[in-house]
XYZ file of N, CA, C and O in Angstrom:
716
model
N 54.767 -37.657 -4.667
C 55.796 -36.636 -4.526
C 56.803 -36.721 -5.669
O 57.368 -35.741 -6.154
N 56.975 -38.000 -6.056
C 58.006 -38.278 -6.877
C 57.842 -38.018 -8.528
O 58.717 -37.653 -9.313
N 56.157 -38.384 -8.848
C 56.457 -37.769 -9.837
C 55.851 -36.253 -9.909
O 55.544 -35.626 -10.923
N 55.780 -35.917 -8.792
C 55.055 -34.318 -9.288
C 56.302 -33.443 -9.037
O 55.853 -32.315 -8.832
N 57.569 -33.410 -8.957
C 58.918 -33.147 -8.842
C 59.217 -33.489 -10.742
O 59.418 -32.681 -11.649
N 59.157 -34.572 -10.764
C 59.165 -35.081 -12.385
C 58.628 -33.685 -12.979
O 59.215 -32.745 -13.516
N 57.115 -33.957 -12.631
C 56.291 -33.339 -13.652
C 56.749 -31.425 -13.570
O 56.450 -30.595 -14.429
N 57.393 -31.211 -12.496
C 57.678 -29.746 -11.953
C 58.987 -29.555 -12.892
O 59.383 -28.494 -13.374
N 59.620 -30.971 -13.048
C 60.935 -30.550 -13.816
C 61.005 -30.512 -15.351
O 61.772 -29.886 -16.083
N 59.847 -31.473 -15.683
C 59.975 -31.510 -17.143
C 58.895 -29.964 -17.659
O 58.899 -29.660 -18.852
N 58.194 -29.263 -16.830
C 56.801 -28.480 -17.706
C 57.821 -27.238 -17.200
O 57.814 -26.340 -18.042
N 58.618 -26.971 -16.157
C 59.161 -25.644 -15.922
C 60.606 -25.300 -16.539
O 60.895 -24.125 -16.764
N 61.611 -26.462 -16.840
C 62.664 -26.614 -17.176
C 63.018 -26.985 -18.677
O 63.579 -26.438 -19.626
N 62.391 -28.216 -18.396
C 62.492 -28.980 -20.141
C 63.814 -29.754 -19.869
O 63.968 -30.226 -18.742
N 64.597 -29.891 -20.632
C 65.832 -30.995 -20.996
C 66.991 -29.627 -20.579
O 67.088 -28.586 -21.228
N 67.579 -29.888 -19.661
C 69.373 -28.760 -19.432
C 69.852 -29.190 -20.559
O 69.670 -30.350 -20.930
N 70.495 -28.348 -21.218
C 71.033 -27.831 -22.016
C 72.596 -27.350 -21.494
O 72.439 -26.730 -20.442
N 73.936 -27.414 -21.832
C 74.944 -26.533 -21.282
C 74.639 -24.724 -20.942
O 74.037 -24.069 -21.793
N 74.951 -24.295 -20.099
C 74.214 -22.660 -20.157
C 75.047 -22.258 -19.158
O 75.688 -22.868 -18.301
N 74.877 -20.837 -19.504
C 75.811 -19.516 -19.129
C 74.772 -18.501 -18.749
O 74.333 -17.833 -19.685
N 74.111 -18.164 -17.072
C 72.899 -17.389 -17.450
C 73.588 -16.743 -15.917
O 74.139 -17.309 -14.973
N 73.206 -15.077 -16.238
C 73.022 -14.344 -15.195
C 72.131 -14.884 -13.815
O 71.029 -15.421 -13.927
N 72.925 -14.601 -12.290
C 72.203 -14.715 -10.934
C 70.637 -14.438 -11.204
O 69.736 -15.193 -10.837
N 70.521 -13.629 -11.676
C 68.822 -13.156 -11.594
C 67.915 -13.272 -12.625
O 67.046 -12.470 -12.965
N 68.154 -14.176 -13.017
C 67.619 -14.295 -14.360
C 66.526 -15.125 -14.285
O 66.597 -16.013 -13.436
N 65.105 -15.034 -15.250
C 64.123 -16.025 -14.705
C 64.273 -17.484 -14.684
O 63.821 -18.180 -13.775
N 65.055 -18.035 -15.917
C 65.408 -19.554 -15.939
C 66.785 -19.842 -14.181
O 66.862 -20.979 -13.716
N 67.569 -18.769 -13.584
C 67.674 -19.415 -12.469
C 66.583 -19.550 -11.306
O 66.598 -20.435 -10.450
N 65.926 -18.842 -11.381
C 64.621 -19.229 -10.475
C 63.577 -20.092 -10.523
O 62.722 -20.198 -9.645
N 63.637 -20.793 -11.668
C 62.854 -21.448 -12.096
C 63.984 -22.737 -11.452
O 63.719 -23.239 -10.359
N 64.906 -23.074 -12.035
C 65.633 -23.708 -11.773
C 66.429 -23.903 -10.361
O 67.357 -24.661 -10.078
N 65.500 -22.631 -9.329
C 65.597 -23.164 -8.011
C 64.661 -23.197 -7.336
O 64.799 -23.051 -6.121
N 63.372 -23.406 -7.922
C 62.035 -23.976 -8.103
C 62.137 -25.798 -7.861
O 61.694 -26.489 -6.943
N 62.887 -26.165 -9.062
C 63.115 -27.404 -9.275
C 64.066 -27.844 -8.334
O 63.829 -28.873 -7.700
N 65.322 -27.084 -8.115
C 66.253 -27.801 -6.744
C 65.530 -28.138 -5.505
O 65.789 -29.099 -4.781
N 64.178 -26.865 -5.242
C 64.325 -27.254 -3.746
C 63.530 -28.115 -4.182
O 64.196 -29.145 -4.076
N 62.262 -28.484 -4.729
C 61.258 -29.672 -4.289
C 61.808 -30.949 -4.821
O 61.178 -31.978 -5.064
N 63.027 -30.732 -4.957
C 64.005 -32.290 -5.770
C 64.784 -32.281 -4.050
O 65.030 -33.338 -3.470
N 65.000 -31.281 -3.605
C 66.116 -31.521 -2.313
C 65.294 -30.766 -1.171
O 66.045 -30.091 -0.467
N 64.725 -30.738 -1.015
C 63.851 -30.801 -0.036
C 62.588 -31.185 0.063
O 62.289 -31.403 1.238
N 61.453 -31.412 -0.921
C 60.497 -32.383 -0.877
C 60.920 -33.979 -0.951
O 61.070 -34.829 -0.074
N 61.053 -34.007 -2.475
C 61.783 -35.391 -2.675
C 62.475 -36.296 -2.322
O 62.266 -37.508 -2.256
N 63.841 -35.310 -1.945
C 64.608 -36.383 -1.157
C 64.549 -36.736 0.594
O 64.880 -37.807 1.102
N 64.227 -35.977 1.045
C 64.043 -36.650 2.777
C 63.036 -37.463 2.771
O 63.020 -38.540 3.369
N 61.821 -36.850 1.867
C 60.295 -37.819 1.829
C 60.774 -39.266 1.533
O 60.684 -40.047 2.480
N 61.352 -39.824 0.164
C 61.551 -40.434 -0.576
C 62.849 -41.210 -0.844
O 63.119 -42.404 -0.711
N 63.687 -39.984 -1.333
C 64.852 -40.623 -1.952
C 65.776 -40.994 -0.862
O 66.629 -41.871 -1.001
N 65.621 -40.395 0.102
C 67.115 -40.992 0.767
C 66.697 -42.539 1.292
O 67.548 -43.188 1.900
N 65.658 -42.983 1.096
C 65.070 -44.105 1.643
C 65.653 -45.242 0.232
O 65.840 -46.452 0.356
N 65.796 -44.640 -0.714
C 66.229 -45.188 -1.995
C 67.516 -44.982 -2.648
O 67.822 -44.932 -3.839
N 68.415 -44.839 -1.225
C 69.730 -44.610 -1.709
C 70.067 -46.168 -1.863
O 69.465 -47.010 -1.198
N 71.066 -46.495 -2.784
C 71.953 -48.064 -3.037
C 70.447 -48.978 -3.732
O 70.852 -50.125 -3.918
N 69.426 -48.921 -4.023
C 68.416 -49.219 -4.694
C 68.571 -48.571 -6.295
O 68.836 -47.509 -6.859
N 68.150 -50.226 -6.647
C 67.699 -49.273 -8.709
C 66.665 -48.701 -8.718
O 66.204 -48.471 -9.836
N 65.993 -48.308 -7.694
C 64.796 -47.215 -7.810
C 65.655 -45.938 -7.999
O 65.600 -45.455 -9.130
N 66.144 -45.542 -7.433
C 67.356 -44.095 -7.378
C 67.611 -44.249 -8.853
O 66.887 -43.597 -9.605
N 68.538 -45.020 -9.368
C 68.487 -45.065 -10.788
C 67.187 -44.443 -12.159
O 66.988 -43.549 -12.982
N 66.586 -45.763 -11.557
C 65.374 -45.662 -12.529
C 64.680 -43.710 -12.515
O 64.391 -42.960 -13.446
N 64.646 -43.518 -10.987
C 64.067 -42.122 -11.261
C 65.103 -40.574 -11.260
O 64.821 -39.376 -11.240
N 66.701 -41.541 -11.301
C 67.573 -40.274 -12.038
C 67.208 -40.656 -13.609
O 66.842 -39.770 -14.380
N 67.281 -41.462 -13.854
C 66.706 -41.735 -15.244
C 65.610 -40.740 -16.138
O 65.707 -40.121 -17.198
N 64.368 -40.961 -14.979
C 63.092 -39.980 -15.243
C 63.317 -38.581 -15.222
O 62.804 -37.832 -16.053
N 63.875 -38.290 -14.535
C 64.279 -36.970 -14.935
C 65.818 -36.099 -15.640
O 66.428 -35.035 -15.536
N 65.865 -37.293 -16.310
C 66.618 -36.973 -17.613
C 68.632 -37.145 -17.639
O 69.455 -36.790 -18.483
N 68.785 -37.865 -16.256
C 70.484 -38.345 -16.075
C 70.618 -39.260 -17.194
O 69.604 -39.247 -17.892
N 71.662 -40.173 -17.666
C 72.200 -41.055 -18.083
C 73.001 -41.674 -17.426
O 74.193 -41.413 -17.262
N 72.216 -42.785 -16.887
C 72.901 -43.464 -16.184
C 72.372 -45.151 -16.615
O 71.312 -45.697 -16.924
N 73.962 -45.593 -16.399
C 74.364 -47.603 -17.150
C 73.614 -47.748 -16.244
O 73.069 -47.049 -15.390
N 73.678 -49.334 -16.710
C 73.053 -50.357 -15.695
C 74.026 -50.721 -14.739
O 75.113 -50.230 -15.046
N 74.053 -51.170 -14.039
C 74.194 -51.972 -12.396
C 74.918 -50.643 -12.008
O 76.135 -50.600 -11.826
N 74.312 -49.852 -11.925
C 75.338 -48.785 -11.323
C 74.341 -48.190 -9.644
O 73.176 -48.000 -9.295
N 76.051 -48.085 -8.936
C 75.638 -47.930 -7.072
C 75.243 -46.376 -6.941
O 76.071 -45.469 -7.026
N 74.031 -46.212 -6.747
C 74.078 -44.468 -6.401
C 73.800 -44.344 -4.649
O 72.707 -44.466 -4.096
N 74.718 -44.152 -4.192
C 74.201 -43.510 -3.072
C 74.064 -42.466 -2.403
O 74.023 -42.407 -1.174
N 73.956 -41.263 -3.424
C 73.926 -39.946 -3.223
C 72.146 -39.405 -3.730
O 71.250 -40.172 -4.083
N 72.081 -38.284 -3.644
C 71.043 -37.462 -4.308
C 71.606 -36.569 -4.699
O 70.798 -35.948 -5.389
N 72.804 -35.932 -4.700
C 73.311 -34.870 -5.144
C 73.676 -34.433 -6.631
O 74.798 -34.346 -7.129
N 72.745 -34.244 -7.067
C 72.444 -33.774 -8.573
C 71.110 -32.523 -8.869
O 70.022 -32.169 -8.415
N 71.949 -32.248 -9.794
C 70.866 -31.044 -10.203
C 70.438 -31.051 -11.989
O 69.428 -31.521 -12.514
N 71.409 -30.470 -12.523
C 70.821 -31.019 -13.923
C 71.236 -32.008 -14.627
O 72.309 -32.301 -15.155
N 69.968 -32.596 -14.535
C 70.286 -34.008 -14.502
C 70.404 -34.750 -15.777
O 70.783 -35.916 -15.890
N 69.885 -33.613 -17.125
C 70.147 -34.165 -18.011
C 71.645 -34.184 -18.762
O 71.929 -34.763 -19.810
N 72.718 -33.189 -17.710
C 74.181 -32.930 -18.048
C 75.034 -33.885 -17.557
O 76.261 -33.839 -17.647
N 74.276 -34.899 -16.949
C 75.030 -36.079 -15.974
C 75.013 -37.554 -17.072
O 74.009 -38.045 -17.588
N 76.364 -38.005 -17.203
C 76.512 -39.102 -17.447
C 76.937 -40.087 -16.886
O 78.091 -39.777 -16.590
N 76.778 -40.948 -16.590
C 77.203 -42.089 -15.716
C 77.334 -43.429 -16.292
O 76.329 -44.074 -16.590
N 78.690 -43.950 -16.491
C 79.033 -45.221 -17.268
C 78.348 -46.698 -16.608
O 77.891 -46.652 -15.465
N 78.308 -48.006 -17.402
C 77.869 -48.892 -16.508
C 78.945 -49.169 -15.225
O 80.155 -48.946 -15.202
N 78.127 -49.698 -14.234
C 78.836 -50.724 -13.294
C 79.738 -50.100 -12.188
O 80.541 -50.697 -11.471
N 79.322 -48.277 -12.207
C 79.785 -47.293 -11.521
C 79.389 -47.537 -10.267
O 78.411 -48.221 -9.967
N 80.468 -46.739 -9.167
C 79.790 -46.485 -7.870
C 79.899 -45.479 -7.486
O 81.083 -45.159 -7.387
N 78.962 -44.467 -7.079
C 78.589 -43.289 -6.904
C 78.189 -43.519 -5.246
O 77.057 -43.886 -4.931
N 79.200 -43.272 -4.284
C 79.366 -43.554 -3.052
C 78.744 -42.688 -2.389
O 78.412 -41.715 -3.066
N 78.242 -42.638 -0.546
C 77.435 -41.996 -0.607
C 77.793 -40.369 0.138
O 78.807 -39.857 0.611
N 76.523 -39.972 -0.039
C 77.194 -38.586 -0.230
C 77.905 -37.506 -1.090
O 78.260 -36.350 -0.862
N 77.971 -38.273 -2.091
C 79.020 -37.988 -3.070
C 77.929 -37.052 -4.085
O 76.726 -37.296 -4.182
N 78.752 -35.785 -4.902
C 78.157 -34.742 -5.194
C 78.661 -34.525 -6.782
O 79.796 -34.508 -7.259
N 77.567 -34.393 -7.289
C 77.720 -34.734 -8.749
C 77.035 -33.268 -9.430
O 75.901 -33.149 -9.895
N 78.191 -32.132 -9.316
C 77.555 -30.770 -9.542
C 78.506 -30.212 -11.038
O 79.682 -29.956 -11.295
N 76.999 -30.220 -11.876
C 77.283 -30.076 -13.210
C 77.165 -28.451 -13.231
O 76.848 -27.845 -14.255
N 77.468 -27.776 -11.928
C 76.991 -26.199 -12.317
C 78.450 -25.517 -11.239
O 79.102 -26.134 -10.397
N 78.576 -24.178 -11.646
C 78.882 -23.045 -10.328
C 78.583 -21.875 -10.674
O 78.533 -21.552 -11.860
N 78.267 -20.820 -9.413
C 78.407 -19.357 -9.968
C 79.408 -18.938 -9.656
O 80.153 -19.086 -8.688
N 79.418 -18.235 -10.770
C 81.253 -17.450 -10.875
C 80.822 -16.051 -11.081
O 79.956 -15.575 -11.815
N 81.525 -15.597 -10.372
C 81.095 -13.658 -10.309
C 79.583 -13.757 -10.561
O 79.182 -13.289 -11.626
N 78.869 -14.198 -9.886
C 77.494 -13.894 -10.424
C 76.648 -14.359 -11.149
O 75.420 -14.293 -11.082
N 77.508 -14.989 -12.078
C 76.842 -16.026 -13.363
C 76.903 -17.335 -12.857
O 77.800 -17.678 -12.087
N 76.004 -18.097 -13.240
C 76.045 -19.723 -12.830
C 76.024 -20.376 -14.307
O 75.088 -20.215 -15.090
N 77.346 -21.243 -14.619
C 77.555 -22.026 -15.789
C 77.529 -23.638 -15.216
O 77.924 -24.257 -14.228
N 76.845 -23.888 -16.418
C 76.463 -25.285 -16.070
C 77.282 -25.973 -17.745
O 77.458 -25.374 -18.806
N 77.648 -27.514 -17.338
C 78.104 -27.729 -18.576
C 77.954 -29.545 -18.252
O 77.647 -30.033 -17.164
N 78.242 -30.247 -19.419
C 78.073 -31.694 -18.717
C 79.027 -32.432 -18.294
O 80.123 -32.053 -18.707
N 79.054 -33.560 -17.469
C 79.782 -34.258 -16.516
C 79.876 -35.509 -17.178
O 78.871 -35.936 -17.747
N 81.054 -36.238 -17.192
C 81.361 -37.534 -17.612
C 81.942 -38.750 -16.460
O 83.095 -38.805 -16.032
N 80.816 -39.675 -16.107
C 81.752 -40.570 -16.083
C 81.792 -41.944 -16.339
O 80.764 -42.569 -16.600
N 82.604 -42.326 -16.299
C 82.618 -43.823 -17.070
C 82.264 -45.293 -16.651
O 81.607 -45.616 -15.661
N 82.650 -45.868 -17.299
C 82.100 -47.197 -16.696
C 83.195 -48.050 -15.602
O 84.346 -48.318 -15.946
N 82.837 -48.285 -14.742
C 83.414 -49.650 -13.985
C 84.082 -48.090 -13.202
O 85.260 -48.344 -12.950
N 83.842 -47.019 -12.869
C 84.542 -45.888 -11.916
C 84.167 -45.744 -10.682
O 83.066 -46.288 -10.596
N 84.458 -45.333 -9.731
C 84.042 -45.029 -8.176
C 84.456 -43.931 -8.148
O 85.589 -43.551 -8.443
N 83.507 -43.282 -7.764
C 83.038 -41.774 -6.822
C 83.065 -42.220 -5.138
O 82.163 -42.828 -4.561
N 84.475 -41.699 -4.474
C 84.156 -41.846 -3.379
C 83.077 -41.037 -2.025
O 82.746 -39.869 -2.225
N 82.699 -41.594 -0.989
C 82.283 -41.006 -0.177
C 82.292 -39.246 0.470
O 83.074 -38.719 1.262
N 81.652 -38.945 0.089
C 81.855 -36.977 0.310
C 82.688 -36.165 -0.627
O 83.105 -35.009 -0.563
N 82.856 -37.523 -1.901
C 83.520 -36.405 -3.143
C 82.990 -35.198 -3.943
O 82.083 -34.698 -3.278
N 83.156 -34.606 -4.952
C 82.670 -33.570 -5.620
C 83.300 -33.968 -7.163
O 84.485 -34.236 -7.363
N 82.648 -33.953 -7.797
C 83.073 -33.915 -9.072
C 82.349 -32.972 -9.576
O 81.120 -33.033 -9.533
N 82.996 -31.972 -10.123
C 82.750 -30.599 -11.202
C 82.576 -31.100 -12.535
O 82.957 -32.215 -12.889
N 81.881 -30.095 -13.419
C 81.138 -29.826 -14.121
C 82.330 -30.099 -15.399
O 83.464 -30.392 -15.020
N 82.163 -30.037 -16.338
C 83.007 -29.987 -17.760
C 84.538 -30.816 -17.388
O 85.643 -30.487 -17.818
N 84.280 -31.782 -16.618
C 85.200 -32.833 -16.359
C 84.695 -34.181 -16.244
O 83.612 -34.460 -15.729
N 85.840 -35.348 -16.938
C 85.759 -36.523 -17.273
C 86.228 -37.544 -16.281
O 87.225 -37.172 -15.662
N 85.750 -38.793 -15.948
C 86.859 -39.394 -15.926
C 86.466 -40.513 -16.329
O 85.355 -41.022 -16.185
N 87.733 -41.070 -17.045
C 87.178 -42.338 -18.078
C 87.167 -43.955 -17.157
O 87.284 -44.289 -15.978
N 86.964 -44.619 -18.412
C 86.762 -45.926 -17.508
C 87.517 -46.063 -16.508
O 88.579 -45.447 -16.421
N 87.043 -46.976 -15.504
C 88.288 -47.407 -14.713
C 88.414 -46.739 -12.961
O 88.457 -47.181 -11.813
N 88.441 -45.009 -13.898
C 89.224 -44.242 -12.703
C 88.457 -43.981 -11.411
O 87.262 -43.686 -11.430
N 89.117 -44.087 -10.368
C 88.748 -43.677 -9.177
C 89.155 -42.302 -8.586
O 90.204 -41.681 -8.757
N 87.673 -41.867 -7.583
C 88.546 -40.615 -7.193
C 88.286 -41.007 -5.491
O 87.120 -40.797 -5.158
N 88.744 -41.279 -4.922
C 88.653 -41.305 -3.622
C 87.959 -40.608 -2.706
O 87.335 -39.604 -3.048
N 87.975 -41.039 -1.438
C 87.051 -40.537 -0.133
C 87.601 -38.785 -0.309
O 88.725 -38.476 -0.704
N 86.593 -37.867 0.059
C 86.205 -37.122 0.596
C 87.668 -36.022 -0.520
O 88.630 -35.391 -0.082
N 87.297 -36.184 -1.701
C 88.422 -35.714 -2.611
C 87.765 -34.768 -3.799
O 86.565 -35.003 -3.945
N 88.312 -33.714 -4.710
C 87.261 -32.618 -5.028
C 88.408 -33.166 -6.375
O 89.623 -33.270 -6.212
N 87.721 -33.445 -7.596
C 87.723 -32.881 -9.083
C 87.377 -32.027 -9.822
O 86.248 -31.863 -10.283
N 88.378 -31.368 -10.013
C 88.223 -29.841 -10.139
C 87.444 -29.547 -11.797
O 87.749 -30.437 -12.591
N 86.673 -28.639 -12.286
C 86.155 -28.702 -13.287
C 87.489 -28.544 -14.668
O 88.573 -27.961 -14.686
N 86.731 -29.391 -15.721
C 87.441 -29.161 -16.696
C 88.622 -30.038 -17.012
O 89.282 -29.901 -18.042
N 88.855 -30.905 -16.130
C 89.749 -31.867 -15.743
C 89.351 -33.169 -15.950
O 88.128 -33.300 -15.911
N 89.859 -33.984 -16.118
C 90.399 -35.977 -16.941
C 91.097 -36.821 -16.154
O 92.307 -36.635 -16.020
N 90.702 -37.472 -15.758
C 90.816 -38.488 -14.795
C 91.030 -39.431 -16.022
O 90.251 -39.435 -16.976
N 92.258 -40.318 -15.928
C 93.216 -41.252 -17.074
C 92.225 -42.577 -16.564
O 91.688 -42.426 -15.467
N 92.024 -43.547 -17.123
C 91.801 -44.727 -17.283
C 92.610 -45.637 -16.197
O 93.785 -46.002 -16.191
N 91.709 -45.831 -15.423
C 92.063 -47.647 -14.405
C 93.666 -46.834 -13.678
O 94.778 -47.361 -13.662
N 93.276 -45.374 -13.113
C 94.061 -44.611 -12.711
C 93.284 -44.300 -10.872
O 92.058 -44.245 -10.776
N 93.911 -44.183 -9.982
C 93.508 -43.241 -8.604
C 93.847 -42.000 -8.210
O 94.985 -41.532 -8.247
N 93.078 -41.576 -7.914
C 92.991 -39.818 -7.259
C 92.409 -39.620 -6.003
O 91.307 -40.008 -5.615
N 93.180 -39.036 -5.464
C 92.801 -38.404 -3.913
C 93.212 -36.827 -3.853
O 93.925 -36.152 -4.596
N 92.478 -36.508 -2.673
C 92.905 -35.306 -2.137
C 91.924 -33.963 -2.979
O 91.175 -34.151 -3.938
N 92.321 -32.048 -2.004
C 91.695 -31.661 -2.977
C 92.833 -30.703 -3.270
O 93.639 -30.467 -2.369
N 92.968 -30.108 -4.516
C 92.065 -30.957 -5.742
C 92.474 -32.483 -5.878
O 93.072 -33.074 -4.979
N 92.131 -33.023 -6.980
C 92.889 -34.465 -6.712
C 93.480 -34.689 -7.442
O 93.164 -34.356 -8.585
N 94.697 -35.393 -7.183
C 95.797 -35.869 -7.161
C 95.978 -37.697 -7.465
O 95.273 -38.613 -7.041
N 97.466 -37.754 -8.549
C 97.271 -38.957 -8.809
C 97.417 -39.968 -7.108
O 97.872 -39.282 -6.193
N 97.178 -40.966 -6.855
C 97.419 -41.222 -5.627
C 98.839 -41.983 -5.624
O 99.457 -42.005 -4.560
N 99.404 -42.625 -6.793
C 100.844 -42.841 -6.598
C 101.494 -41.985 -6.475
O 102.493 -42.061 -5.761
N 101.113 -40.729 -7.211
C 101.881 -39.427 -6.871
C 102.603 -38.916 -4.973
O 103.619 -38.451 -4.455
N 101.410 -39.352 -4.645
C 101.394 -38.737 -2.989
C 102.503 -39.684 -2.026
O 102.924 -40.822 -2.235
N 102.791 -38.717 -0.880
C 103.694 -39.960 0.021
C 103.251 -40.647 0.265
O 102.079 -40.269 0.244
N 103.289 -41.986 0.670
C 102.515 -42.832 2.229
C 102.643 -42.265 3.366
O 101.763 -42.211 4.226
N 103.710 -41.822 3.440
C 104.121 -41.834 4.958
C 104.981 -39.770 4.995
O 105.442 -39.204 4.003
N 104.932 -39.357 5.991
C 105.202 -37.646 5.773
C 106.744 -38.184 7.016
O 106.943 -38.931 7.974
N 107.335 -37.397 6.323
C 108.969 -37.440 6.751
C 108.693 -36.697 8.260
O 107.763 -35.931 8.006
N 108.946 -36.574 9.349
C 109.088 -35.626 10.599
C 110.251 -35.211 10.503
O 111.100 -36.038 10.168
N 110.638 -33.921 10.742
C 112.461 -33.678 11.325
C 112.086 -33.245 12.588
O 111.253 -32.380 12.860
N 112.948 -34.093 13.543
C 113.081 -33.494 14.565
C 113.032 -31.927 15.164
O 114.259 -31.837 15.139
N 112.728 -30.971 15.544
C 113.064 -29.712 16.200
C 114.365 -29.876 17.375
O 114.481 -30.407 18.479
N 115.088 -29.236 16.613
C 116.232 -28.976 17.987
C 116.618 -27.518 17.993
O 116.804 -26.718 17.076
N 116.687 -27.404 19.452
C 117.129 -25.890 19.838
C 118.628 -25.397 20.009
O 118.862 -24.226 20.305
């Protein structure tokens, strides 16, 4: 299953490229050719059995991610996979959604994703497309990085969109209600 998903992605697709292509266009159909038997053959058969394993690695690898060594994936959530970078010694928590694309009015732009080494992707995050975040940075549980956006070095972010996390309160003030 695993490599005929490979072989479906490299003979119909080739290497992603950054791109700007109309809803109906033949390269998006082709390219949701390749999503479903990557997310619905592949991964229930296979991959989710190989989440937190360097097998997950090794075969985001094969189909064309960049991804360091000792790095934690416990997601499947990727699509073009050759727009994905991933620094060493990362943790890519699980669930966590690594979408190098959106459609906007119709068009779906895809562009590439950065992230760095020694970073955590928390649990049910999103990190968008034509955004960084450099060494270090964390983005927390269940928190959305908005595209186009830089996450500072050995820095935390929560919330959506996200936010520095020293920025935020600890604690939310109550005022009483009186009548």
């Amino acid at each position: 299953v695993l490599l005929v998903v490979a072989l479906v992605k490299w003979t119909v697709i080739g290497r992603f490229r950054p791109f700007v292509r109309p809803l109906w266009s033949n390269f998006i159909w082709r390219l949701e050719l390749q999503n479903a038997l990557y997310e619905f053959l592949a991964t229930p058969l296979v991959l989710d059995f190989l989440r937190g394993t360097p097998f997950i690695s090794w075969y985001l690898r094969l189909l064309g991610a960049r991804i360091g060594s000792r790095v934690y994936v416990g997601t499947t959530g990727f699509l073009e996979f050759d727009l994905t970078f991933v620094g060493d010694r990362t943790a890519l928590n699980e669930d966590c959604i690594i979408q190098t694309h959106l459609f906007e009015d119709r068009i779906q732009k895809a562009a590439e994703l950065h992230i760095g080494a020694d970073c955590k992707v928390g649990t049910d995050s999103v990190v968008l497309y034509d955004s960084k975040m450099e060494d270090g940075a964390r983005l927390e549980d269940l928190s959305l990085l908005m595209k186009g956006e830089t996450l500072l070095p050995k820095t935390t972010w929560m919330g959506v969109p996200a936010q520095r996390a020293d920025n935020m309160p600890i604690t939310e003030k109550r005022v009483p209600i009186t009548e």
